[in-house]
Amino acid sequence: MRTRIFVSLTLVLATLALAACGGSPSPTAAPAATDAPAATTAPTAVAATPVKIAILAPLSGDVATFGESTKNGAEMAIAEWNDKGGVNGRPIETVVEDSQCSAEAAVSAANKVINQEGVKFIIGEVCSSASIPISGIAAPKGVVQISPTSTNVNVTVDENGVTKATIFRACFIDPFQGKVAAKFALDNLKAKTAAVLLDQGNDYVRGLAEVFIAEFEAGGGQIVVKETYTGEDTDFSAILTKVKDANPDILYLPDYYSTVNLIAGQAKEKGITAVLMGGDGWDSDKLDRAVVEGGYFTNHFSSDDTRPIVQDFVKKYEEKYGAKPDALAALAYDAATILLQAMKDSNADDPAQVAKAMEAGKFSVVSGDISYDSQHNPVKAAVVLKVEGGKFAYTATVAP
Ligand code: PHE
């Protein structure tokens, strides 16, 4: 899938260039001189070459709402820049690929946009298990990647703990998100015991579960059940029986909404009364509100935030797309803004220079005022939302 959203400005530029040359594009106006060289009368309109930005996101499959929001948020920011003349005098063209939140699809999408489209800037992916392999392709080629929402540590840092020079994210990381969840359970919900169910094969789920367990135990809580499942599982009754028998205060489900819907639905059928908790992966209009009612999740953004920059964004987004933005839309909007701001600050389209400008910059974006730490992670607060009466009610903000 490929979108060109800069057509109108390109046409305007071409028209202006023609006007500046004093020529007319109309063939009827060209003199039919037989012996005059054609080049003197044929104006050449050269519009600035577009700069290409790829958006890699899951537009189909289990977590398609993530991709839709991400595409919407990123395209909205890019359209705003294009309306103001693009970046560094060049129009911005987007190349959109469905990377399906999977390693395999993400690898082929990254190879396609880099090798066939000549893309040097990537916004994406959403899911850590897709962003990590994309970074493995982008980093060695010096391509800039900014993931709006991938929270696993290994997106920006390699296995030796070395920061990948051109890889960034717009969100906080799971060691922070997991700690916020554990502290909220212990301090606010006064929980003493928790059960944790996790998909061992998913970098995000596994990473977040590990942090939650370590922080909950460090704070004096007890993990009474820890069970794993796979991404293909649909029947969770065996592990939920263990949860039911242990009767914990909290059932932590750090997975994406599609899996949470299944597990929480089956937990409800079993009569499990633990308070459900999860992470940013719950943020979807397809989260089954009825089965997670009363639960809490950590997130990046609340559309109820009263700061003017947030309310302005919410209003513009609703006007354009007819729905309130979720965290994925907000962070994709921020990721595009950060990238374009860095391109402008460095007045460059060389990814190495743009990456330096990102490292050095300060960015006032919807999800907060951010600058980058040495591992290319923005330092910023998390919010805790409660699923209440079918809505996500803002409950707390927790600073790092
Ligand atoms: N943090 C998740 C991951 O790393 C992705 C995600 C972010 C999903 C925000 C929903 C909302 O895989």
CSV table of C-alpha atoms and ligand atoms in Angstrom, one decimal:
chain,number,residue,atom,x,y,z
A,1,MET,CA,0.0,0.0,0.0
A,2,ARG,CA,1.3,3.4,-0.9
A,3,THR,CA,0.0,6.8,-0.3
A,4,ARG,CA,1.0,10.1,-1.8
A,5,ILE,CA,-0.4,12.9,0.2
A,6,PHE,CA,1.6,15.7,-1.2
A,7,VAL,CA,0.0,16.0,-4.5
A,8,SER,CA,-1.5,19.5,-4.0
A,9,LEU,CA,1.7,21.2,-2.8
A,10,THR,CA,3.7,19.6,-5.6
A,11,LEU,CA,1.3,21.0,-8.1
A,12,VAL,CA,1.5,24.4,-6.5
A,13,LEU,CA,5.2,24.3,-6.6
A,14,ALA,CA,5.2,23.2,-10.3
A,15,THR,CA,2.8,26.0,-11.2
A,16,LEU,CA,4.9,28.5,-9.4
A,17,ALA,CA,8.1,27.3,-11.1
A,18,LEU,CA,6.4,27.6,-14.4
A,19,ALA,CA,5.2,31.1,-13.6
A,20,ALA,CA,8.7,32.0,-12.5
A,21,CYS,CA,10.1,30.8,-15.8
A,22,GLY,CA,7.7,33.1,-17.6
A,23,GLY,CA,6.3,30.2,-19.6
A,24,SER,CA,2.9,28.7,-19.9
A,25,PRO,CA,2.3,25.0,-19.6
A,26,SER,CA,-0.2,25.2,-22.4
A,27,PRO,CA,1.1,23.6,-25.6
A,28,THR,CA,-1.0,26.0,-27.7
A,29,ALA,CA,1.1,28.9,-26.4
A,30,ALA,CA,4.3,27.4,-27.6
A,31,PRO,CA,5.5,29.1,-30.8
A,32,ALA,CA,5.7,26.7,-33.8
A,33,ALA,CA,9.2,28.1,-34.8
A,34,THR,CA,10.8,25.6,-37.0
A,35,ASP,CA,14.4,26.6,-36.6
A,36,ALA,CA,14.5,27.8,-33.0
A,37,PRO,CA,15.9,25.3,-30.5
A,38,ALA,CA,13.1,23.8,-28.5
A,39,ALA,CA,14.9,24.1,-25.2
A,40,THR,CA,14.6,27.9,-25.1
A,41,THR,CA,10.8,27.8,-25.1
A,42,ALA,CA,10.0,24.6,-23.2
A,43,PRO,CA,10.1,25.5,-19.5
A,44,THR,CA,11.3,22.8,-17.2
A,45,ALA,CA,9.4,22.7,-13.9
A,46,VAL,CA,11.5,20.9,-11.3
A,47,ALA,CA,9.6,20.5,-8.1
A,48,ALA,CA,11.7,19.6,-5.0
A,49,THR,CA,12.1,15.8,-4.7
A,50,PRO,CA,9.9,14.4,-2.0
A,51,VAL,CA,11.5,13.0,1.1
A,52,LYS,CA,10.1,9.5,1.8
A,53,ILE,CA,9.0,8.3,5.2
A,54,ALA,CA,7.8,4.8,5.7
A,55,ILE,CA,5.0,3.9,8.2
A,56,LEU,CA,5.3,0.2,9.2
A,57,ALA,CA,2.3,-0.9,11.3
A,58,PRO,CA,-0.1,-3.9,11.7
A,59,LEU,CA,-3.0,-2.9,9.4
A,60,SER,CA,-4.5,-6.4,9.4
A,61,GLY,CA,-4.7,-9.4,11.8
A,62,ASP,CA,-5.3,-9.6,15.5
A,63,VAL,CA,-4.2,-6.1,16.5
A,64,ALA,CA,-5.3,-4.1,13.5
A,65,THR,CA,-6.7,-1.3,15.6
A,66,PHE,CA,-3.0,-0.6,16.6
A,67,GLY,CA,-2.1,-0.1,12.9
A,68,GLU,CA,-5.0,2.0,12.0
A,69,SER,CA,-4.4,4.4,14.9
A,70,THR,CA,-0.7,4.6,14.2
A,71,LYS,CA,-1.2,5.3,10.5
A,72,ASN,CA,-3.8,8.0,11.3
A,73,GLY,CA,-1.6,9.7,13.9
A,74,ALA,CA,1.5,9.7,11.7
A,75,GLU,CA,-0.3,10.8,8.6
A,76,MET,CA,-2.0,13.6,10.4
A,77,ALA,CA,1.3,15.1,11.5
A,78,ILE,CA,2.8,14.6,8.1
A,79,ALA,CA,-0.2,16.3,6.4
A,80,GLU,CA,0.2,19.3,8.8
A,81,TRP,CA,3.9,19.6,7.8
A,82,ASN,CA,3.1,19.3,4.1
A,83,ASP,CA,0.4,22.0,4.5
A,84,LYS,CA,3.1,24.3,5.8
A,85,GLY,CA,5.5,23.5,2.9
A,86,GLY,CA,7.0,20.1,3.9
A,87,VAL,CA,10.4,19.8,5.5
A,88,ASN,CA,13.6,21.6,4.4
A,89,GLY,CA,11.7,22.8,1.3
A,90,ARG,CA,10.8,19.3,0.3
A,91,PRO,CA,7.4,17.6,0.3
A,92,ILE,CA,7.0,14.5,2.4
A,93,GLU,CA,5.7,11.3,0.8
A,94,THR,CA,4.6,8.4,2.9
A,95,VAL,CA,5.1,4.7,2.1
A,96,VAL,CA,2.8,2.6,4.2
A,97,GLU,CA,3.3,-1.2,4.7
A,98,ASP,CA,1.3,-3.7,6.7
A,99,SER,CA,4.0,-5.3,8.9
A,100,GLN,CA,1.3,-7.3,10.9
A,101,CYS,CA,3.0,-7.0,14.3
A,102,SER,CA,5.0,-10.1,13.3
A,103,ALA,CA,8.8,-10.5,12.9
A,104,GLU,CA,8.5,-12.1,9.5
A,105,ALA,CA,6.2,-9.6,7.9
A,106,ALA,CA,8.1,-6.7,9.5
A,107,VAL,CA,11.4,-7.9,8.1
A,108,SER,CA,10.0,-8.1,4.6
A,109,ALA,CA,8.3,-4.7,4.9
A,110,ALA,CA,11.6,-3.1,6.1
A,111,ASN,CA,13.6,-4.7,3.3
A,112,LYS,CA,11.0,-3.5,0.8
A,113,VAL,CA,10.9,0.1,1.9
A,114,ILE,CA,14.7,0.4,2.3
A,115,ASN,CA,15.8,-1.6,-0.8
A,116,GLN,CA,13.1,-0.9,-3.3
A,117,GLU,CA,11.7,2.5,-2.2
A,118,GLY,CA,15.0,4.0,-1.0
A,119,VAL,CA,13.5,5.0,2.3
A,120,LYS,CA,15.9,6.4,4.9
A,121,PHE,CA,13.3,7.2,7.6
A,122,ILE,CA,10.9,4.7,9.2
A,123,ILE,CA,8.1,5.3,11.7
A,124,GLY,CA,7.2,1.9,13.3
A,125,GLU,CA,6.5,-0.7,14.3
A,126,VAL,CA,4.0,-0.8,17.1
A,127,CYS,CA,4.8,-4.2,18.5
A,128,SER,CA,8.2,-4.8,20.0
A,129,SER,CA,8.6,-8.3,18.4
A,130,ALA,CA,8.3,-6.5,15.0
A,131,SER,CA,10.3,-3.4,15.9
A,132,ILE,CA,13.3,-5.4,17.1
A,133,PRO,CA,13.9,-7.2,13.8
A,134,ILE,CA,13.3,-4.0,11.9
A,135,SER,CA,16.0,-2.3,13.9
A,136,GLY,CA,18.3,-5.2,12.9
A,137,ILE,CA,17.9,-4.2,9.3
A,138,ALA,CA,17.7,-0.4,9.6
A,139,ALA,CA,20.6,0.1,12.0
A,140,PRO,CA,23.4,-1.5,9.9
A,141,LYS,CA,22.1,0.5,6.9
A,142,GLY,CA,22.2,3.8,8.8
A,143,VAL,CA,18.4,4.2,8.3
A,144,VAL,CA,16.6,6.1,11.1
A,145,GLN,CA,13.8,4.2,12.8
A,146,ILE,CA,11.5,5.7,15.4
A,147,SER,CA,9.0,3.3,17.0
A,148,PRO,CA,6.1,5.2,18.4
A,149,THR,CA,5.0,2.6,20.9
A,150,SER,CA,7.4,-0.4,21.2
A,151,THR,CA,8.4,-0.5,24.8
A,152,ASN,CA,10.8,-3.4,25.0
A,153,VAL,CA,14.3,-2.4,25.9
A,154,ASN,CA,15.9,-4.3,23.1
A,155,VAL,CA,14.4,-2.1,20.4
A,156,THR,CA,17.1,0.6,20.8
A,157,VAL,CA,19.9,-1.3,22.5
A,158,ASP,CA,21.7,-4.4,21.2
A,159,GLU,CA,22.5,-7.6,23.1
A,160,ASN,CA,25.8,-6.0,24.4
A,161,GLY,CA,24.0,-3.0,25.8
A,162,VAL,CA,25.2,-0.7,23.0
A,163,THR,CA,22.7,1.9,21.8
A,164,LYS,CA,21.8,1.5,18.1
A,165,ALA,CA,22.9,4.8,16.5
A,166,THR,CA,19.9,5.5,14.4
A,167,ILE,CA,17.1,3.8,16.3
A,168,PHE,CA,14.8,5.7,18.6
A,169,ARG,CA,11.3,5.5,20.2
A,170,ALA,CA,8.6,8.0,21.2
A,171,CYS,CA,7.4,6.0,24.3
A,172,PHE,CA,8.7,5.0,27.7
A,173,ILE,CA,10.1,1.5,28.2
A,174,ASP,CA,8.7,-1.6,30.0
A,175,PRO,CA,11.0,-1.5,33.0
A,176,PHE,CA,9.3,1.8,33.9
A,177,GLN,CA,5.8,0.7,32.9
A,178,GLY,CA,6.0,-2.6,34.8
A,179,LYS,CA,7.3,-0.8,37.9
A,180,VAL,CA,4.4,1.7,37.7
A,181,ALA,CA,1.9,-1.2,37.6
A,182,ALA,CA,3.5,-3.1,40.5
A,183,LYS,CA,3.6,0.0,42.7
A,184,PHE,CA,0.0,0.9,41.8
A,185,ALA,CA,-1.1,-2.6,42.8
A,186,LEU,CA,0.8,-2.5,46.1
A,187,ASP,CA,0.2,1.1,47.1
A,188,ASN,CA,-3.1,2.1,45.6
A,189,LEU,CA,-4.9,-1.3,45.5
A,190,LYS,CA,-3.2,-2.6,48.6
A,191,ALA,CA,-2.6,-5.9,46.9
A,192,LYS,CA,-0.6,-8.6,48.6
A,193,THR,CA,-0.8,-11.4,46.0
A,194,ALA,CA,-0.8,-11.6,42.2
A,195,ALA,CA,-1.0,-14.1,39.4
A,196,VAL,CA,0.8,-13.4,36.1
A,197,LEU,CA,0.0,-15.1,32.8
A,198,LEU,CA,2.3,-14.5,29.9
A,199,ASP,CA,3.1,-15.4,26.3
A,200,GLN,CA,6.8,-16.5,26.5
A,201,GLY,CA,7.3,-16.0,22.8
A,202,ASN,CA,6.3,-12.3,22.7
A,203,ASP,CA,9.2,-9.9,23.6
A,204,TYR,CA,6.8,-7.3,24.9
A,205,VAL,CA,4.6,-9.6,27.0
A,206,ARG,CA,7.6,-11.5,28.5
A,207,GLY,CA,9.6,-8.4,29.3
A,208,LEU,CA,6.7,-6.6,30.9
A,209,ALA,CA,5.7,-9.7,33.0
A,210,GLU,CA,9.3,-10.1,34.2
A,211,VAL,CA,9.5,-6.5,35.4
A,212,PHE,CA,6.1,-6.6,37.1
A,213,ILE,CA,7.0,-9.8,39.0
A,214,ALA,CA,10.4,-8.4,40.1
A,215,GLU,CA,8.9,-5.1,41.2
A,216,PHE,CA,5.9,-6.7,42.9
A,217,GLU,CA,8.1,-9.0,44.9
A,218,ALA,CA,10.6,-6.3,45.7
A,219,GLY,CA,7.8,-4.2,47.2
A,220,GLY,CA,6.7,-7.1,49.5
A,221,GLY,CA,4.1,-8.7,47.3
A,222,GLN,CA,3.8,-12.4,46.5
A,223,ILE,CA,3.5,-14.0,43.1
A,224,VAL,CA,1.2,-17.0,43.7
A,225,VAL,CA,0.8,-18.1,40.1
A,226,LYS,CA,3.1,-17.6,37.1
A,227,GLU,CA,2.0,-19.5,33.9
A,228,THR,CA,2.9,-19.3,30.3
A,229,TYR,CA,0.9,-19.8,27.1
A,230,THR,CA,1.7,-19.4,23.4
A,231,GLY,CA,0.4,-16.9,20.8
A,232,GLU,CA,-1.7,-19.6,19.2
A,233,ASP,CA,-3.6,-20.7,22.4
A,234,THR,CA,-7.3,-20.0,22.7
A,235,ASP,CA,-8.2,-22.2,25.6
A,236,PHE,CA,-6.8,-21.0,28.9
A,237,SER,CA,-8.9,-23.1,31.2
A,238,ALA,CA,-6.0,-25.2,32.6
A,239,ILE,CA,-3.9,-22.2,33.8
A,240,LEU,CA,-7.0,-20.3,34.9
A,241,THR,CA,-8.0,-23.1,37.2
A,242,LYS,CA,-4.6,-22.6,39.0
A,243,VAL,CA,-5.5,-18.9,39.3
A,244,LYS,CA,-8.9,-19.6,40.6
A,245,ASP,CA,-7.4,-22.0,43.2
A,246,ALA,CA,-4.8,-19.5,44.4
A,247,ASN,CA,-7.4,-16.7,44.6
A,248,PRO,CA,-4.9,-13.8,44.1
A,249,ASP,CA,-5.7,-10.1,44.7
A,250,ILE,CA,-4.5,-9.2,41.2
A,251,LEU,CA,-4.4,-11.1,37.8
A,252,TYR,CA,-1.8,-9.4,35.7
A,253,LEU,CA,-2.3,-9.8,31.9
A,254,PRO,CA,0.4,-7.9,30.1
A,255,ASP,CA,-0.7,-8.9,26.5
A,256,TYR,CA,-2.5,-7.2,23.6
A,257,TYR,CA,-6.3,-6.6,23.7
A,258,SER,CA,-7.2,-9.5,21.4
A,259,THR,CA,-5.6,-12.1,23.8
A,260,VAL,CA,-6.7,-10.2,26.9
A,261,ASN,CA,-10.3,-10.4,25.7
A,262,LEU,CA,-10.0,-14.2,25.5
A,263,ILE,CA,-8.3,-14.7,28.8
A,264,ALA,CA,-10.4,-12.2,30.7
A,265,GLY,CA,-13.6,-13.7,29.3
A,266,GLN,CA,-12.7,-17.2,30.4
A,267,ALA,CA,-11.5,-15.9,33.8
A,268,LYS,CA,-14.9,-14.3,34.3
A,269,GLU,CA,-16.7,-17.5,33.3
A,270,LYS,CA,-14.6,-19.4,35.9
A,271,GLY,CA,-15.7,-16.9,38.6
A,272,ILE,CA,-12.2,-15.4,39.1
A,273,THR,CA,-12.7,-12.2,41.1
A,274,ALA,CA,-9.1,-10.9,41.1
A,275,VAL,CA,-8.7,-7.3,39.9
A,276,LEU,CA,-7.4,-7.4,36.4
A,277,MET,CA,-4.3,-5.4,35.4
A,278,GLY,CA,-2.4,-4.9,32.2
A,279,GLY,CA,-0.2,-2.6,30.1
A,280,ASP,CA,-0.5,-0.4,27.1
A,281,GLY,CA,-1.4,-3.4,25.0
A,282,TRP,CA,-5.0,-3.1,26.3
A,283,ASP,CA,-5.4,0.3,24.6
A,284,SER,CA,-7.9,-0.4,21.8
A,285,ASP,CA,-11.5,0.4,21.0
A,286,LYS,CA,-11.8,-3.4,20.6
A,287,LEU,CA,-10.9,-4.2,24.2
A,288,ASP,CA,-13.9,-6.1,25.5
A,289,ARG,CA,-14.9,-3.6,28.2
A,290,ALA,CA,-17.4,-6.0,29.8
A,291,VAL,CA,-14.9,-8.7,30.7
A,292,VAL,CA,-12.2,-6.3,32.0
A,293,GLU,CA,-14.6,-4.0,33.8
A,294,GLY,CA,-13.0,-2.7,37.0
A,295,GLY,CA,-9.5,-3.5,35.7
A,296,TYR,CA,-6.5,-1.0,35.4
A,297,PHE,CA,-3.8,-0.6,32.8
A,298,THR,CA,-0.7,1.5,32.4
A,299,ASN,CA,-0.7,3.7,29.3
A,300,HIS,CA,1.1,6.6,27.6
A,301,PHE,CA,-1.7,9.1,27.1
A,302,SER,CA,-5.2,10.0,28.2
A,303,SER,CA,-7.4,11.9,25.9
A,304,ASP,CA,-8.9,13.5,29.2
A,305,ASP,CA,-5.5,15.2,29.9
A,306,THR,CA,-6.4,18.9,30.2
A,307,ARG,CA,-3.1,20.3,28.9
A,308,PRO,CA,-3.9,22.5,25.9
A,309,ILE,CA,-1.5,20.7,23.5
A,310,VAL,CA,-3.4,17.4,24.3
A,311,GLN,CA,-6.9,19.0,23.9
A,312,ASP,CA,-5.9,20.7,20.7
A,313,PHE,CA,-4.6,17.4,19.3
A,314,VAL,CA,-7.8,15.5,20.5
A,315,LYS,CA,-10.0,18.1,18.8
A,316,LYS,CA,-8.1,18.0,15.5
A,317,TYR,CA,-8.0,14.2,15.5
A,318,GLU,CA,-11.7,13.9,16.1
A,319,GLU,CA,-12.5,16.3,13.4
A,320,LYS,CA,-10.4,14.3,10.9
A,321,TYR,CA,-11.2,10.8,11.9
A,322,GLY,CA,-14.4,11.0,13.8
A,323,ALA,CA,-13.1,9.2,16.9
A,324,LYS,CA,-11.0,10.1,20.0
A,325,PRO,CA,-7.3,9.3,19.6
A,326,ASP,CA,-5.8,6.5,21.6
A,327,ALA,CA,-2.2,6.3,22.8
A,328,LEU,CA,-1.1,4.7,19.5
A,329,ALA,CA,-2.5,7.6,17.5
A,330,ALA,CA,-0.9,10.2,19.9
A,331,LEU,CA,2.5,8.5,19.9
A,332,ALA,CA,2.5,8.1,16.1
A,333,TYR,CA,1.7,11.8,15.8
A,334,ASP,CA,4.6,12.5,18.2
A,335,ALA,CA,7.0,10.1,16.5
A,336,ALA,CA,6.4,11.9,13.1
A,337,THR,CA,6.7,15.3,14.8
A,338,ILE,CA,10.0,14.4,16.5
A,339,LEU,CA,11.4,13.0,13.3
A,340,LEU,CA,10.4,16.0,11.2
A,341,GLN,CA,11.6,18.4,13.8
A,342,ALA,CA,15.0,16.7,13.9
A,343,MET,CA,15.2,16.9,10.1
A,344,LYS,CA,14.4,20.6,10.3
A,345,ASP,CA,16.8,21.2,13.2
A,346,SER,CA,19.7,19.5,11.3
A,347,ASN,CA,18.5,21.0,8.0
A,348,ALA,CA,19.5,17.6,6.6
A,349,ASP,CA,18.1,14.5,5.0
A,350,ASP,CA,21.2,12.5,5.9
A,351,PRO,CA,19.9,10.0,8.5
A,352,ALA,CA,23.1,10.2,10.6
A,353,GLN,CA,22.7,13.9,11.1
A,354,VAL,CA,19.0,13.6,11.8
A,355,ALA,CA,19.8,11.0,14.4
A,356,LYS,CA,22.3,13.4,16.1
A,357,ALA,CA,19.6,16.1,16.1
A,358,MET,CA,17.2,13.7,17.8
A,359,GLU,CA,19.8,12.9,20.4
A,360,ALA,CA,20.4,16.6,21.2
A,361,GLY,CA,16.9,17.9,20.8
A,362,LYS,CA,14.1,18.8,23.1
A,363,PHE,CA,10.6,18.1,21.8
A,364,SER,CA,7.3,19.4,23.1
A,365,VAL,CA,4.9,16.8,21.9
A,366,VAL,CA,1.4,15.6,22.8
A,367,SER,CA,2.6,12.9,25.2
A,368,GLY,CA,4.9,15.3,27.1
A,369,ASP,CA,8.1,17.4,26.9
A,370,ILE,CA,10.8,14.9,26.0
A,371,SER,CA,14.5,14.6,25.4
A,372,TYR,CA,16.5,11.4,24.9
A,373,ASP,CA,18.6,9.5,27.4
A,374,SER,CA,21.8,7.7,26.3
A,375,GLN,CA,19.8,4.7,25.1
A,376,HIS,CA,17.5,6.7,22.9
A,377,ASN,CA,14.5,6.4,25.3
A,378,PRO,CA,12.4,9.5,26.1
A,379,VAL,CA,12.1,10.2,29.8
A,380,LYS,CA,8.4,10.8,30.6
A,381,ALA,CA,5.5,9.9,32.8
A,382,ALA,CA,2.9,7.1,32.5
A,383,VAL,CA,-0.8,7.2,33.2
A,384,VAL,CA,-3.0,4.6,34.9
A,385,LEU,CA,-6.4,4.1,33.4
A,386,LYS,CA,-9.4,2.3,34.9
A,387,VAL,CA,-11.9,0.5,32.8
A,388,GLU,CA,-15.1,1.8,34.3
A,389,GLY,CA,-18.6,1.8,32.9
A,390,GLY,CA,-17.2,0.8,29.5
A,391,LYS,CA,-14.9,3.8,29.4
A,392,PHE,CA,-11.2,4.3,30.2
A,393,ALA,CA,-11.2,6.6,33.2
A,394,TYR,CA,-8.0,8.5,34.0
A,395,THR,CA,-6.8,7.5,37.5
A,396,ALA,CA,-3.2,8.6,38.0
A,397,THR,CA,0.0,10.0,36.5
A,398,VAL,CA,3.3,8.5,37.6
A,399,ALA,CA,6.5,10.4,36.8
A,400,PRO,CA,9.8,8.5,36.4
B,1,PHE,N1,4.1,-1.5,23.9
B,1,PHE,C1,3.6,-2.5,23.0
B,1,PHE,C2,4.8,-3.3,22.5
B,1,PHE,O1,6.0,-3.0,22.7
B,1,PHE,C3,2.9,-2.0,21.9
B,1,PHE,C4,1.7,-1.1,22.2
B,1,PHE,C5,1.8,0.2,22.7
B,1,PHE,C6,0.4,-1.6,22.1
B,1,PHE,C7,0.8,1.0,23.0
B,1,PHE,C8,-0.7,-0.8,22.5
B,1,PHE,C9,-0.5,0.5,22.9
B,1,PHE,O2,4.7,-4.3,21.8
